[in-house]
Every structure is written in C-alpha cells, then in structure tokens.
XYZ file of N, CA and C in Angstrom:
777
model
N -20.040 -0.716 -8.337
C -19.033 -0.189 -6.865
C -20.056 -1.014 -5.564
N -19.398 -1.788 -5.032
C -19.979 -2.432 -3.178
C -20.294 -1.573 -2.610
N -21.071 -1.787 -1.722
C -21.210 -0.419 -0.511
C -20.855 -0.083 0.365
N -20.420 0.779 0.403
C -19.809 1.154 1.209
C -19.875 1.065 2.833
N -20.376 -0.153 3.325
C -20.283 -0.526 5.082
C -18.923 -1.383 5.222
N -17.978 -1.347 4.774
C -16.455 -2.000 4.890
C -14.836 -1.064 3.992
N -14.356 -1.224 4.542
C -13.094 -0.368 3.963
C -11.589 -1.212 4.872
N -10.909 -1.575 4.005
C -9.579 -1.485 4.873
C -8.411 -0.205 5.027
N -7.893 0.044 5.746
C -6.579 1.353 6.060
C -5.344 0.505 5.980
N -4.240 0.372 5.572
C -3.271 0.137 5.176
C -2.467 0.847 5.596
N -0.963 0.146 6.234
C 0.358 1.052 6.197
C 1.631 0.694 5.477
N 2.472 1.212 4.978
C 3.854 0.778 4.967
C 4.328 0.607 6.349
N 5.257 -0.248 6.162
C 5.714 -1.284 8.166
C 6.739 -2.044 7.654
N 7.478 -2.048 8.925
C 8.854 -3.119 9.047
C 9.519 -2.156 7.963
N 9.724 -0.970 7.959
C 11.163 -0.086 7.344
C 12.425 -0.041 7.860
N 12.231 -0.228 9.520
C 13.143 -0.122 9.716
C 14.384 -0.808 9.094
N 16.335 -0.974 9.573
C 17.117 -1.926 9.311
C 18.091 -1.291 9.884
N 18.473 -2.826 10.690
C 19.503 -3.070 11.433
C 19.636 -1.772 12.359
N 19.901 -0.769 12.744
C 19.665 0.091 13.553
C 19.645 1.290 13.572
N 18.680 1.796 11.743
C 18.087 2.712 11.604
C 17.056 2.026 11.947
N 15.954 2.915 13.036
C 14.907 2.620 13.360
C 13.357 3.667 12.196
N 12.492 3.392 11.286
C 12.160 4.290 10.781
C 10.420 3.789 11.321
N 9.467 4.774 11.844
C 8.016 5.034 12.231
C 7.975 4.097 13.630
N 6.449 4.291 14.395
C 6.324 3.357 15.293
C 5.886 2.476 14.797
N 5.626 1.094 14.364
C 5.070 0.509 13.973
C 4.239 -0.277 15.114
N 4.481 -0.408 16.300
C 3.697 -1.097 17.039
C 2.426 -0.128 17.238
N 2.404 0.614 17.347
C 0.962 2.143 17.169
C 0.458 2.232 15.672
N 1.010 1.524 15.109
C 0.436 2.299 13.989
C -0.552 0.555 13.574
N 0.684 -0.578 13.965
C -0.285 -1.800 13.799
C -1.756 -1.968 15.159
N -1.622 -0.900 15.947
C -3.130 -1.066 16.473
C -4.268 -0.306 15.636
N -4.055 0.369 14.789
C -5.018 1.434 14.287
C -4.997 0.539 12.609
N -4.052 0.062 12.089
C -4.768 -0.408 10.682
C -5.154 -2.203 10.393
N -5.914 -2.358 9.562
C -5.940 -3.774 9.562
C -5.310 -4.164 8.148
N -4.201 -3.865 7.909
C -3.489 -4.780 6.647
C -2.262 -3.723 6.378
N -1.214 -4.749 6.794
C 0.484 -4.363 6.734
C 0.881 -4.403 5.272
N 1.560 -3.386 4.867
C 2.563 -3.632 3.575
C 3.980 -3.655 4.242
N 4.823 -4.761 4.528
C 5.736 -5.048 5.049
C 7.163 -4.859 4.207
N 8.081 -4.481 4.453
C 9.434 -4.259 3.476
C 9.668 -5.810 3.259
N 10.777 -5.816 2.008
C 11.336 -7.304 2.046
C 12.282 -7.282 1.831
N 12.915 -5.954 2.644
C 14.603 -5.826 2.313
C 15.409 -5.141 1.291
N 14.381 -4.357 0.091
C 14.903 -4.127 -0.793
C 15.731 -2.838 -0.432
N 14.408 -1.968 -0.080
C 14.316 -0.550 0.530
C 14.762 -0.517 1.675
N 14.237 -1.552 2.772
C 13.740 -1.563 4.186
C 13.953 -2.383 4.606
N 13.589 -2.567 6.034
C 13.786 -4.077 6.735
C 15.085 -4.758 6.337
N 14.795 -5.703 7.204
C 15.901 -6.746 7.271
C 15.008 -8.321 7.588
N 16.066 -9.568 7.564
C 15.330 -10.625 8.424
C 14.318 -10.384 9.659
N 15.347 -9.796 10.651
C 14.722 -9.471 11.930
C 13.612 -8.617 12.040
N 13.740 -8.019 11.953
C 12.952 -6.680 11.511
C 11.101 -6.906 10.419
N 11.690 -8.235 9.677
C 10.438 -9.032 8.952
C 9.681 -9.612 9.705
N 10.839 -10.378 10.496
C 9.941 -11.023 11.353
C 9.687 -10.501 12.221
N 9.367 -10.023 13.374
C 9.448 -8.828 14.007
C 7.417 -8.097 14.183
N 7.564 -7.827 12.563
C 6.503 -6.563 11.776
C 5.371 -8.252 11.718
N 5.518 -9.261 11.213
C 4.719 -10.174 11.177
C 4.281 -10.604 12.112
N 5.386 -10.610 13.168
C 4.731 -11.283 14.913
C 3.889 -10.579 15.773
N 4.234 -9.423 15.210
C 3.339 -7.871 15.457
C 1.524 -8.120 14.976
N 2.289 -7.813 14.001
C 0.826 -8.061 13.171
C 0.179 -9.139 13.372
N 0.416 -10.015 13.332
C -0.654 -11.328 13.243
C -1.379 -11.117 14.619
N -0.072 -10.955 15.807
C -1.204 -10.447 16.969
C -1.750 -9.991 17.635
N -2.555 -9.009 16.577
C -3.261 -8.127 16.145
C -4.129 -8.046 15.233
N -4.696 -9.679 14.838
C -4.749 -9.692 13.699
C -5.092 -8.976 12.419
N -4.370 -8.221 12.315
C -3.637 -7.589 11.274
C -3.614 -8.520 9.469
N -3.404 -8.026 8.324
C -3.550 -9.165 7.285
C -1.853 -8.483 6.946
N -0.997 -9.865 5.984
C 0.084 -9.154 5.565
C 0.508 -8.946 4.360
N 0.471 -8.588 4.231
C 1.534 -7.814 2.515
C 2.386 -7.625 2.434
N 3.478 -7.890 1.536
C 4.558 -7.891 1.081
C 4.358 -6.466 0.213
N 5.572 -5.561 0.248
C 5.701 -4.115 -0.062
C 6.976 -4.028 -0.689
N 7.179 -4.926 -2.054
C 8.848 -4.987 -2.558
C 8.777 -4.306 -3.212
N 10.311 -3.496 -3.906
C 10.841 -2.214 -4.187
C 12.054 -2.424 -5.414
N 12.555 -1.441 -5.577
C 13.579 -1.761 -6.785
C 14.566 -1.917 -5.448
N 15.567 -2.728 -5.506
C 17.163 -2.347 -5.391
C 17.876 -1.126 -4.991
N 17.219 -0.743 -3.621
C 17.919 0.799 -3.246
C 17.910 0.982 -2.294
N 18.503 0.602 -1.216
C 18.857 0.713 0.619
C 19.080 2.293 0.282
N 19.864 2.505 -0.679
C 20.404 4.368 -0.199
C 19.286 5.318 -0.154
N 18.365 5.260 -0.911
C 17.458 5.615 -1.389
C 16.043 5.401 -1.298
N 15.832 4.219 -0.220
C 14.103 4.169 0.195
C 13.057 3.704 -0.478
N 14.042 3.388 -1.938
C 13.332 2.906 -2.889
C 12.938 4.171 -3.761
N 13.189 5.069 -3.636
C 12.705 6.015 -4.378
C 12.652 6.545 -5.103
N 14.193 5.710 -5.958
C 14.966 6.208 -7.398
C 14.280 5.674 -8.094
N 14.325 6.099 -9.436
C 13.425 5.446 -10.441
C 14.567 4.209 -11.178
N 14.217 3.143 -11.149
C 15.737 2.136 -12.050
C 15.086 1.535 -13.184
N 15.773 1.622 -14.185
C 15.555 0.482 -15.216
C 16.625 -0.775 -15.201
N 15.346 -1.792 -14.652
C 15.729 -2.812 -14.671
C 15.462 -3.819 -16.328
N 15.907 -4.956 -16.531
C 14.864 -5.329 -17.654
C 13.867 -6.497 -16.558
N 12.663 -6.668 -17.980
C 11.798 -7.479 -16.999
C 12.042 -8.757 -16.494
N 13.147 -9.591 -16.706
C 13.343 -10.913 -16.055
C 14.032 -10.092 -15.039
N 14.822 -9.277 -14.945
C 15.817 -8.796 -13.700
C 14.123 -8.198 -13.045
N 13.567 -7.369 -12.823
C 12.530 -7.343 -12.156
C 11.471 -7.846 -11.536
N 11.212 -9.342 -12.863
C 10.541 -10.486 -11.977
C 11.370 -10.987 -11.281
N 12.158 -10.970 -11.466
C 12.908 -12.011 -10.316
C 13.384 -11.379 -9.077
N 13.309 -10.263 -9.427
C 13.428 -9.387 -7.970
C 11.732 -9.355 -6.645
N 10.772 -9.615 -7.391
C 10.010 -9.650 -7.181
C 9.662 -10.955 -6.243
N 9.916 -12.078 -7.249
C 9.599 -12.506 -6.316
C 10.301 -13.112 -5.539
N 12.009 -12.866 -5.276
C 13.122 -13.029 -3.902
C 12.195 -12.377 -2.629
N 11.669 -11.224 -3.194
C 11.469 -10.640 -2.148
C 10.299 -10.822 -1.453
N 9.160 -10.890 -2.592
C 8.022 -11.385 -1.962
C 7.757 -12.923 -0.811
N 8.403 -13.998 -1.890
C 9.030 -15.245 -1.380
C 9.660 -15.173 -0.178
N 10.549 -14.272 0.165
C 11.379 -13.911 1.320
C 10.312 -14.114 2.415
N 9.162 -12.917 2.433
C 8.117 -12.372 3.399
C 7.153 -13.646 3.622
N 7.145 -14.652 2.879
C 5.631 -15.735 2.846
C 6.656 -16.702 3.485
N 7.933 -16.654 3.622
C 8.512 -17.725 4.330
C 8.470 -17.324 5.590
N 8.731 -16.350 5.534
C 8.829 -15.597 7.269
C 7.535 -15.441 7.883
N 7.029 -15.405 7.187
C 5.149 -15.466 7.365
C 5.095 -17.076 7.779
N 5.302 -17.732 7.027
C 5.086 -19.015 7.826
C 5.820 -19.897 9.053
N 6.520 -19.451 8.807
C 6.960 -19.706 9.944
C 6.987 -19.358 11.262
N 5.403 -18.320 11.332
C 5.410 -17.307 11.878
C 4.229 -18.072 12.513
N 3.234 -18.955 11.376
C 2.126 -19.562 11.238
C 1.508 -18.492 10.929
N 1.500 -18.034 9.258
C 0.384 -16.312 9.379
C 0.874 -16.643 7.810
N 0.371 -16.523 6.803
C 0.208 -16.386 5.635
C 0.243 -14.903 4.545
N 0.593 -14.488 3.597
C 1.346 -13.325 2.980
C 0.041 -13.055 2.339
N -0.861 -12.000 2.204
C -2.362 -12.511 1.532
C -2.403 -11.364 0.720
N -1.424 -9.847 0.655
C -1.484 -8.970 -0.557
C -0.243 -8.259 -0.529
N -0.153 -8.009 -2.258
C 1.203 -7.555 -2.376
C 1.222 -6.135 -2.662
N 2.041 -5.090 -2.156
C 1.673 -3.683 -2.620
C 2.997 -2.994 -2.805
N 3.176 -2.816 -3.924
C 4.541 -1.945 -4.487
C 4.987 -1.201 -4.014
N 6.292 -0.341 -3.533
C 6.877 0.436 -3.024
C 7.484 1.775 -3.819
N 7.112 3.009 -3.872
C 7.685 4.130 -3.983
C 8.257 4.045 -5.414
N 8.814 4.248 -5.865
C 9.516 4.302 -7.498
C 9.188 3.483 -8.077
N 8.815 2.196 -7.600
C 8.774 0.801 -8.542
C 7.213 0.901 -8.711
N 6.262 1.761 -7.422
C 5.011 1.782 -7.783
C 4.345 3.139 -8.789
N 5.267 3.534 -8.708
C 4.714 4.914 -9.096
C 4.958 4.949 -10.647
N 5.931 4.387 -11.126
C 6.189 3.616 -12.466
C 5.463 2.442 -13.329
N 5.079 1.565 -12.454
C 4.193 0.226 -12.958
C 2.707 1.040 -12.694
N 2.569 2.562 -12.153
C 1.453 2.935 -12.588
C 0.992 3.411 -13.558
N 2.409 4.177 -14.091
C 2.051 4.935 -15.434
C 3.106 4.190 -16.808
N 3.368 2.793 -16.291
C 3.687 2.175 -17.427
C 3.092 0.863 -17.540
N 2.456 0.343 -18.206
C 1.736 -0.658 -18.543
C 2.360 -2.196 -19.009
N 3.614 -1.641 -19.879
C 4.559 -2.590 -19.541
C 5.576 -3.058 -18.312
N 5.947 -2.390 -17.465
C 6.039 -2.165 -16.129
C 5.363 -3.477 -15.072
N 3.884 -2.953 -15.231
C 3.144 -3.153 -15.051
C 2.737 -4.292 -14.729
N 2.276 -5.053 -16.096
C 2.596 -6.391 -16.534
C 3.378 -7.687 -15.945
N 4.737 -7.131 -15.867
C 6.058 -7.522 -14.931
C 5.577 -7.961 -14.207
N 5.374 -6.845 -13.103
C 4.378 -6.531 -11.919
C 3.653 -7.634 -11.314
N 2.750 -7.400 -12.412
C 1.334 -8.586 -12.363
C 1.933 -9.955 -12.149
N 2.270 -9.979 -12.811
C 3.712 -11.708 -13.256
C 3.906 -12.331 -12.544
N 4.520 -11.371 -12.207
C 5.887 -11.762 -10.526
C 4.598 -12.158 -9.298
N 3.433 -10.987 -9.268
C 2.419 -11.602 -8.868
C 2.007 -13.285 -8.879
N 1.518 -13.398 -9.561
C 0.622 -14.216 -10.416
C 1.966 -15.583 -10.538
N 2.886 -15.386 -10.452
C 3.957 -16.122 -10.712
C 3.630 -17.212 -9.111
N 3.630 -16.079 -8.171
C 3.428 -17.325 -7.198
C 2.474 -17.380 -6.714
N 1.299 -16.971 -6.531
C 0.318 -17.198 -5.862
C -0.946 -16.462 -6.634
N -1.520 -17.023 -7.636
C -2.994 -16.489 -8.149
C -3.994 -15.835 -6.874
N -3.592 -16.200 -5.892
C -4.479 -16.177 -4.953
C -4.825 -15.023 -4.096
N -3.212 -14.162 -4.441
C -2.516 -13.268 -3.734
C -3.639 -11.378 -3.915
N -3.777 -10.949 -3.196
C -4.355 -9.547 -3.613
C -3.096 -9.104 -3.882
N -4.249 -7.956 -5.567
C -2.744 -6.709 -5.604
C -3.517 -6.075 -5.762
N -2.628 -4.727 -4.473
C -3.253 -3.442 -3.942
C -2.860 -2.476 -4.432
N -3.564 -1.968 -5.211
C -3.188 -0.838 -6.127
C -3.801 0.297 -5.964
N -2.654 1.807 -7.218
C -3.714 2.271 -6.940
C -5.342 2.852 -7.481
N -5.852 3.834 -7.256
C -7.379 3.708 -8.557
C -6.596 4.336 -9.817
N -6.830 3.805 -10.406
C -6.644 4.859 -12.122
C -5.115 4.639 -12.422
N -5.053 3.284 -12.340
C -3.645 3.317 -12.482
C -3.440 1.522 -13.357
N -2.449 1.868 -14.082
C -1.986 1.122 -15.295
C -1.623 -0.585 -14.536
N -1.222 0.193 -12.814
C -0.889 -0.905 -12.468
C -2.472 -2.221 -12.259
N -3.204 -1.202 -11.411
C -4.413 -2.543 -11.149
C -4.749 -2.784 -12.596
N -4.705 -1.997 -13.763
C -5.150 -2.829 -14.667
C -5.070 -4.295 -15.227
N -3.110 -4.274 -15.188
C -2.583 -5.062 -15.741
C -3.056 -6.528 -14.128
N -3.771 -5.945 -12.850
C -3.128 -6.819 -12.095
C -5.156 -7.992 -13.132
N -5.971 -7.131 -12.807
C -7.454 -7.377 -13.879
C -6.576 -8.476 -14.616
N -5.926 -7.856 -15.721
C -5.547 -8.571 -16.971
C -5.274 -9.892 -16.547
N -4.446 -10.012 -16.021
C -3.115 -11.225 -14.964
C -4.564 -12.178 -14.569
N -5.513 -12.007 -13.966
C -6.845 -12.561 -13.304
C -6.718 -12.462 -11.933
N -5.622 -11.415 -11.656
C -5.547 -11.205 -10.176
C -6.924 -10.765 -9.361
N -6.582 -11.014 -8.315
C -7.971 -10.213 -7.441
C -7.532 -8.805 -7.449
N -7.606 -7.675 -7.221
C -7.055 -6.437 -7.452
C -7.645 -5.483 -6.482
N -7.235 -4.539 -5.635
C -8.243 -4.196 -4.428
C -7.589 -2.355 -4.828
N -8.436 -2.014 -4.616
C -7.881 -0.107 -5.512
C -8.032 0.654 -4.030
N -6.916 1.213 -3.960
C -6.876 2.538 -2.932
C -6.381 3.317 -2.945
N -7.228 4.642 -1.756
C -6.132 6.089 -2.207
C -5.658 6.504 -1.487
N -5.276 7.905 -1.333
C -4.017 7.920 0.120
C -4.014 8.831 0.577
N -4.239 9.145 1.928
C -4.884 9.961 2.785
C -4.325 11.203 2.443
N -2.457 11.210 2.314
C -1.769 12.336 2.629
C -1.320 12.448 1.437
N -1.516 11.989 -0.034
C -0.739 12.344 -1.422
C -2.245 13.704 -2.070
N -1.981 14.076 -2.694
C -2.570 14.851 -3.866
C -2.591 14.534 -5.259
N -3.619 14.644 -5.491
C -3.776 13.568 -6.829
C -4.625 14.607 -8.042
N -2.831 14.307 -9.653
C -3.445 15.595 -10.337
C -4.364 14.952 -11.363
N -5.056 15.464 -12.071
C -5.834 15.179 -12.863
C -6.438 14.164 -13.300
N -5.135 13.403 -14.017
C -5.139 11.903 -14.782
C -5.262 10.647 -13.571
N -5.087 11.393 -12.004
C -5.580 10.411 -11.352
C -4.286 9.331 -10.774
N -3.340 10.785 -11.148
C -1.546 10.462 -10.748
C -1.340 10.979 -9.177
N -0.260 10.276 -8.656
C -0.126 11.557 -7.438
C 0.735 12.937 -8.371
N 0.643 13.854 -6.957
C 0.862 15.201 -7.178
C 2.829 14.680 -7.207
N 3.653 14.858 -7.950
C 5.196 14.915 -7.846
C 5.430 15.240 -6.614
N 6.590 14.988 -4.687
C 6.777 14.834 -3.951
C 7.670 16.612 -4.219
N 8.092 16.335 -5.784
C 8.971 17.729 -5.514
C 7.649 19.144 -5.567
N 6.683 18.538 -5.789
C 5.963 20.222 -6.163
C 4.907 20.696 -4.316
N 5.053 21.741 -4.641
C 4.092 22.201 -3.323
C 3.059 21.314 -3.192
N 2.532 20.824 -2.404
C 1.294 20.620 -1.892
C 1.028 19.464 -1.945
N 2.407 18.400 -2.380
C 2.016 17.143 -2.897
C 1.377 16.051 -1.652
N 1.868 16.343 -0.641
C 1.732 15.842 0.649
C 1.273 16.436 1.773
N -0.014 16.037 1.614
C -0.878 16.471 3.443
C -0.474 16.080 4.207
N -0.598 17.106 5.581
C -0.082 16.522 6.740
C -1.060 16.493 7.854
N -1.191 16.027 8.589
C -1.866 16.337 9.705
C -3.814 15.685 9.470
N -3.896 15.419 10.464
C -6.016 14.813 10.361
C -6.734 16.177 9.459
N -5.892 17.551 10.357
C -7.223 18.566 9.764
C -7.095 18.709 8.131
N -6.064 18.002 7.353
C -5.875 18.243 6.372
C -6.172 16.210 5.474
N -5.717 15.666 6.106
C -5.848 13.796 5.466
C -7.548 13.706 5.614
N -8.270 13.909 6.722
C -9.685 13.515 6.775
C -10.465 13.582 6.377
N -10.016 14.980 5.733
C -11.228 15.920 4.502
C -11.035 15.670 3.092
N -9.758 15.103 3.435
C -9.454 15.325 1.887
C -9.896 13.498 1.532
N -10.058 12.622 2.734
C -10.331 11.695 2.412
C -12.649 10.782 2.930
N -12.304 12.019 3.646
C -13.896 12.023 3.124
C -14.651 12.236 1.579
N -14.123 13.465 1.392
C -14.405 13.865 -0.076
C -14.366 13.117 -1.075
N -13.524 12.022 -1.064
C -13.330 11.067 -2.310
C -14.202 9.585 -1.698
N -14.717 9.900 -0.801
C -15.305 8.216 -0.003
C -16.541 8.735 -0.288
N -16.863 9.988 -0.361
C -18.554 10.611 -0.738
C -17.966 10.563 -1.831
N -17.450 11.422 -2.963
C -17.448 11.188 -3.831
C -17.731 10.077 -5.054
N -16.664 9.154 -4.312
C -16.583 7.491 -5.020
C -15.470 7.810 -6.055
N -14.831 8.693 -5.456
C -14.179 9.370 -7.029
C -12.485 9.574 -6.195
N -11.396 9.392 -6.742
C -10.362 10.344 -6.458
C -10.941 12.254 -7.178
N -10.334 12.815 -6.237
C -11.040 13.999 -6.243
C -8.899 14.573 -5.686
N -9.465 15.694 -7.328
C -8.023 16.227 -7.827
C -7.806 17.580 -7.666
N -6.431 18.043 -7.158
C -6.016 19.502 -6.908
C -6.589 20.815 -7.229
N -7.885 19.999 -8.993
C -8.497 21.119 -9.141
C -9.893 20.515 -9.440
N -9.946 20.028 -8.408
C -11.419 19.172 -7.841
C -12.152 18.529 -8.898
N -11.763 17.938 -9.855
C -11.950 16.934 -11.046
C -12.062 15.967 -10.161
N -13.502 14.749 -10.469
C -13.482 13.472 -9.897
C -13.467 12.358 -11.207
N -12.648 11.751 -10.431
C -12.307 10.928 -11.490
C -13.284 9.300 -10.541
N -14.714 8.613 -11.032
C -15.253 7.470 -10.372
C -14.508 6.428 -10.387
N -14.547 6.074 -8.884
C -13.395 4.705 -8.748
C -14.336 3.575 -7.582
N -14.263 2.642 -7.587
C -14.422 1.742 -5.940
C -13.528 1.894 -5.846
N -13.581 1.964 -4.147
C -11.976 2.696 -3.110
C -12.317 1.734 -2.028
N -11.389 1.013 -2.276
C -11.216 -0.561 -0.933
C -10.289 -0.411 0.162
N -9.447 0.298 -0.108
C -8.475 0.884 1.425
C -8.020 2.366 0.914
N -7.277 2.738 2.258
C -7.035 4.224 2.073
C -5.909 3.415 2.640
N -4.422 4.272 2.277
C -3.465 4.577 2.619
C -3.050 5.895 3.984
N -2.391 4.965 4.957
C -1.982 5.665 5.607
C -0.389 5.672 6.066
N 0.248 6.681 6.019
C 1.705 6.729 5.877
C 2.104 6.596 7.638
N 3.226 6.187 7.862
C 3.299 5.546 8.820
C 4.886 6.493 9.717
N 5.504 7.244 8.733
C 6.972 7.510 8.896
C 7.311 8.704 9.288
N 5.726 9.443 9.446
C 6.559 11.109 9.022
C 5.885 11.487 10.737
N 5.736 12.672 11.495
C 5.667 12.946 12.107
C 4.231 13.774 12.414
N 3.926 12.242 13.376
C 1.844 12.635 13.925
C 1.421 11.563 13.334
N 2.533 10.684 12.266
C 1.475 9.539 11.180
C 0.390 9.119 12.431
N 0.860 8.790 13.495
C 0.330 7.739 14.179
C -1.392 8.349 14.864
N -1.100 9.711 15.242
C -2.327 9.953 15.317
C -3.275 10.900 14.521
N -2.363 10.909 13.284
C -3.459 11.226 11.699
C -4.260 9.786 11.195
N -3.572 8.511 11.940
C -3.401 7.087 10.987
C -5.049 6.739 12.171
N -4.823 7.134 13.466
C -6.139 7.009 14.351
C -7.406 8.152 13.897
N -7.283 9.214 13.314
C -8.362 10.273 13.085
C -9.100 9.764 12.475
N -8.714 9.164 11.385
C -8.916 8.886 9.733
C -9.077 7.619 10.260
N -9.568 6.605 11.033
C -10.152 5.625 11.702
C -11.125 5.500 12.052
N -11.320 6.519 12.845
C -12.099 7.131 13.724
C -13.017 8.214 13.254
N -12.911 8.340 12.409
C -14.277 8.817 11.251
C -14.687 7.818 10.391
N -13.875 7.049 9.668
C -14.672 6.255 9.035
C -15.576 4.924 10.080
N -15.161 4.822 11.001
C -16.279 3.879 12.344
C -17.198 5.159 12.444
N -16.650 6.311 12.721
C -18.139 7.535 13.191
C -19.259 7.667 11.835
N -18.422 6.944 10.466
C -19.139 7.458 9.602
C -20.326 5.407 9.056
N -19.938 4.331 10.325
C -20.381 3.840 9.920
C -20.439 2.247 8.869
N -18.380 2.884 8.699
C -18.284 2.074 8.032
C -16.944 1.269 8.768
N -17.060 0.107 8.616
C -16.304 -0.893 9.615
C -15.101 -1.222 9.215
N -14.003 -1.048 9.459
C -12.483 -1.064 8.688
C -12.248 -2.969 9.573
N -11.690 -3.400 7.707
C -11.488 -4.761 8.539
C -9.967 -4.901 7.299
N -9.314 -6.347 7.649
C -8.183 -6.313 6.845
C -8.910 -6.697 5.263
N -7.663 -6.886 4.414
C -7.894 -6.433 2.735
C -9.112 -8.016 2.053
N -8.410 -9.391 3.217
C -9.117 -10.478 2.823
C -10.898 -10.563 3.001
N -11.071 -9.595 3.937
C -12.550 -9.562 4.800
C -13.341 -8.975 3.247
N -12.595 -7.714 2.390
C -13.803 -7.400 1.360
C -14.312 -8.109 0.672
N -15.251 -7.264 0.224
C -15.981 -7.983 -0.541
C -14.936 -8.447 -2.205
N -14.900 -9.780 -2.389
C -14.150 -10.202 -3.609
C -14.363 -9.497 -5.470
C-alpha cells in the first residue's frame, strides 16, 4: 500500500439530458479532482458532454468516461443481459465518444469507471468484468480503470494489464464480502456529511473496507467517490474534502497518484 499522503476524490457528472437536469455540476467540479462523465447511454447528451468536459478542464479536473448499459429510462440501474460482443462494442462506442469530445476541447480521457448496474454486475461477475477490461484495453492501454476495492472488476483490470485505481464510496454501506449493500435495503445509502465523513475516515484509518457488521477488508484506497445527484451532495463533498485536507492528505487527479 502506498503512503496515504495523496488521494483522489471523484464524482459522477454530466448526467443531465436535454431539458432534464441532474445535480449541480459546476459546484461539484470545484470540489472533486476527477469527473466520471456520462456518455449518453444512461444520461448525458453531446452538448452536456462537451459542456462538462470544458468545465472540468477549466478547473484542472481529470476526465473519465462513465459508460453504462443502454438504459436511459432506468438511469442505467437496471440489470441487462448483453452478449460480450454487444457489451464490448457499446463500451467502445461510449468511451470513444467522450474521447472525441475531450480531444475537441484540448483534453484527454484518462480513466474509465462503469456506471450503475453495469458496475454492480461487473464487480461480482468475472466474465462480465473481463469484457469491460477488454473494451478499455482495446481503446487505450494507458487508461486507468477506476474500480471498487475487492471487486472482480478490479481483478480483471489487473489481469488485463491495465492500471487500476481502487475506490471506496463515501455514501454507500458495505456487506461483509465487500459488495455494496443493495439500495433496496435499509441503510444502504448514507446521507449528509455527518454520516459520510466518519464512514470515509474509518476506512482510511483502517486501510480497509469497513462493513455494516464492522468487518475489515484490507485494501489500498486510491479514490473516494462522492455522488453529486442528491440533496446536500455538494455540502457533503466539501466536508469530505475538508476532512481529507485537515488530515494532511492532498486531493489530486487520478493520473497524479502513484502508478
């Protein structure tokens, strides 16, 4: 494990679509160091993608693709059974689209983080995780795969020879096996800085995921994910960043972490 003097703070952004608005992206971009930008399959559209890329670059926030299942109506949170070729093609399509937008703005996509049900399934399903890793590698072997700690997705990325950054979630509870508590269960989602920051602090101090039963699963922690689409999200993210800085931990974009 590397010394914990630097860490990344990331958020899922660019999730507005047409006339539908999601979150306060400008405010979140003032807090986080890396942005996971929706690529059109669960949210986002070409204009939103370009606006988000432009705003992130103006703040020195690194760019990441946030691909999903093709599920606009369900916000990418519905499980889908796609063949490996179909899933891989969809991932290449989405990541490639953001790469094009970034290039037009003088930037570069440096990481990929799957969204929603795709991420949840890839964290538990080794074959699905391999497909995700294969798609990322096919586009650019230098892309960082941002994956949950103790996940099949992280292991698949490592096997594919990708650089993998391990993240923990500030606002999600963990089961004893390291998987997220399903959103359908009470206590799965934490709300407000008073709940989220102590949760993050416990994991950083333990260098481990800490489950709802108190079980510790040791891990490197490269990044903390703060979600930007709920009430009080910006205030919570600010409090977490302030806590990290007060602890002497610099918040940096993913590419600036030790490789």
